Amino acid sequence: MKLDDLPPLRDVITRHDLGAKKAFGQHFLLDLNLTAKIARLAGDMSRDQAIEVGPGPGGLTRAILSEGAASLLAVEKDGRFLDALSEINAASGGRLTIEQADALEVDETSLLTGPGDKVILSNLPYNVGTQLLIKWLQAEPIWWRRAVLMFQREVADRVVAQPGDKAYGRLAVIAQSRCSAHLALKIPARAFTPPPKVESAVVVLDPLPETQQFKDVIALERITASAFGQRRKTLRRSLAQAAGQASTSADALLEIAGIDPGARAEVIDIAGFQTLAMAWRRAYQADRP
Ligand code: SAM
């Protein structure tokens, strides 16, 4: 059997009794035109090792393989899908490897040891989507050439937000310090089975050239947690917490960074947060000779 000859996903779900489980954030995409559209956002995958988190019954999985990925590693926590996924593997000429595991705990680089660039595609489970993104952004070095990720719309907006946007915050600063990110597709709730309560969107992330990737993500996290944790306050006040951790003052950090202490976090651009993070790191290290 070839991929195009596989039975419709609805039949697969019925035959294997794969009703969606809320606890695993299961909302399936059964429209193969839509999954093809998402898979194509990864570009030419013919020499890539692709990885998909949460294949479920395999709609996006089929599309990634049909679009020509050289190989695909699918990480799925829920063992009920294994039989359906094995059928896809057979129809793809053995290009699919299935790993039953929690994607938060998987070390992708030890599983993706073959040749070729690595590309991540996923209709992410909503309950762990942000955590997985942070994990992939923190990896040093970033091991993937592109990530095509579906989030709930509100999270997608937070990833791509610009200074001054309502959604601008920690996630935008951290994501855009390591990658370029754009919102590629908006997907209505009715496209899923069962439909979630909110709209979704696909974000495409491309790592910045190595020399432009901001390296000290931990310092950036400390600074942005403090600054956006109290986003209505001025930076002089909201940064007091992070400054205290480095035994310095918010005013001192802001002066080094050349940032107005009366400004609020929402107007500071990514470069401004990076300068603050570097100043924080120097103060933190000076305090621990
Ligand atoms: N890819 C399928 C689709 O588009 O129809 C299913 C997407 S569904 C939103 C999320 C999938 O992630 C489910 O199959 C669920 O079992 C799986 N999942 C949830 N938490 C997971 C985790 N921590 N690690 C791996 N897979 C997980």
PDB file of C-alpha atoms and ligand atoms in Angstrom, residues 24-29 52-56 75-78 81 101-103 123-125 128, ligand 1:
ATOM      1  CA  PHE A  24      -3.501  14.625  26.221  1.00  0.00           C
ATOM      2  CA  GLY A  25      -4.684  17.812  24.474  1.00  0.00           C
ATOM      3  CA  GLN A  26      -5.985  15.782  21.536  1.00  0.00           C
ATOM      4  CA  HIS A  27      -7.599  17.772  18.716  1.00  0.00           C
ATOM      5  CA  PHE A  28      -7.102  16.031  15.392  1.00  0.00           C
ATOM      6  CA  LEU A  29      -6.654  17.496  11.923  1.00  0.00           C
ATOM      7  CA  GLU A  52       6.873  15.381  14.753  1.00  0.00           C
ATOM      8  CA  VAL A  53       5.575  15.645  18.300  1.00  0.00           C
ATOM      9  CA  GLY A  54       2.167  14.101  18.897  1.00  0.00           C
ATOM     10  CA  PRO A  55       1.295  12.407  15.581  1.00  0.00           C
ATOM     11  CA  GLY A  56      -1.987  11.088  17.000  1.00  0.00           C
ATOM     12  CA  VAL A  75       7.175  11.113  19.341  1.00  0.00           C
ATOM     13  CA  GLU A  76       3.793  10.167  20.803  1.00  0.00           C
ATOM     14  CA  LYS A  77       2.905   9.773  24.459  1.00  0.00           C
ATOM     15  CA  ASP A  78      -0.376   7.932  23.942  1.00  0.00           C
ATOM     16  CA  PHE A  81      -1.930   5.332  18.184  1.00  0.00           C
ATOM     17  CA  ALA A 101       7.591   8.916  24.974  1.00  0.00           C
ATOM     18  CA  ASP A 102       6.888  12.257  26.593  1.00  0.00           C
ATOM     19  CA  ALA A 103       8.341  14.818  24.181  1.00  0.00           C
ATOM     20  CA  ASN A 123       0.259  20.315  15.838  1.00  0.00           C
ATOM     21  CA  LEU A 124       1.341  20.787  19.430  1.00  0.00           C
ATOM     22  CA  PRO A 125      -0.638  19.560  22.410  1.00  0.00           C
ATOM     23  CA  VAL A 128       2.855  21.541  26.749  1.00  0.00           C
TER      24      VAL A 128
HETATM   25  N1  SAM B   1      -0.870  15.456  15.074  1.00  0.00           N
HETATM   26  C1  SAM B   1      -2.243  15.061  15.301  1.00  0.00           C
HETATM   27  C2  SAM B   1      -3.152  15.864  14.416  1.00  0.00           C
HETATM   28  O1  SAM B   1      -2.722  16.952  13.984  1.00  0.00           O
HETATM   29  O2  SAM B   1      -4.265  15.436  14.163  1.00  0.00           O
HETATM   30  C3  SAM B   1      -2.648  15.182  16.771  1.00  0.00           C
HETATM   31  C4  SAM B   1      -2.420  16.554  17.397  1.00  0.00           C
HETATM   32  S1  SAM B   1      -3.053  16.672  19.029  1.00  0.00           S
HETATM   33  C5  SAM B   1      -3.304  18.440  19.132  1.00  0.00           C
HETATM   34  C6  SAM B   1      -1.656  16.507  20.110  1.00  0.00           C
HETATM   35  C7  SAM B   1      -0.993  15.134  20.142  1.00  0.00           C
HETATM   36  O3  SAM B   1       0.101  15.175  21.051  1.00  0.00           O
HETATM   37  C8  SAM B   1      -1.870  14.001  20.632  1.00  0.00           C
HETATM   38  O4  SAM B   1      -1.703  12.883  19.788  1.00  0.00           O
HETATM   39  C9  SAM B   1      -1.358  13.668  22.040  1.00  0.00           C
HETATM   40  O5  SAM B   1      -1.539  12.339  22.431  1.00  0.00           O
HETATM   41  C10 SAM B   1       0.112  14.030  21.896  1.00  0.00           C
HETATM   42  N2  SAM B   1       0.778  14.433  23.154  1.00  0.00           N
HETATM   43  C11 SAM B   1       0.262  15.107  24.202  1.00  0.00           C
HETATM   44  N3  SAM B   1       1.202  15.359  25.128  1.00  0.00           N
HETATM   45  C12 SAM B   1       2.353  14.807  24.650  1.00  0.00           C
HETATM   46  C13 SAM B   1       3.683  14.747  25.145  1.00  0.00           C
HETATM   47  N4  SAM B   1       4.019  15.300  26.314  1.00  0.00           N
HETATM   48  N5  SAM B   1       4.615  14.103  24.396  1.00  0.00           N
HETATM   49  C14 SAM B   1       4.281  13.542  23.197  1.00  0.00           C
HETATM   50  N6  SAM B   1       3.053  13.589  22.671  1.00  0.00           N
HETATM   51  C15 SAM B   1       2.085  14.210  23.377  1.00  0.00           C
END
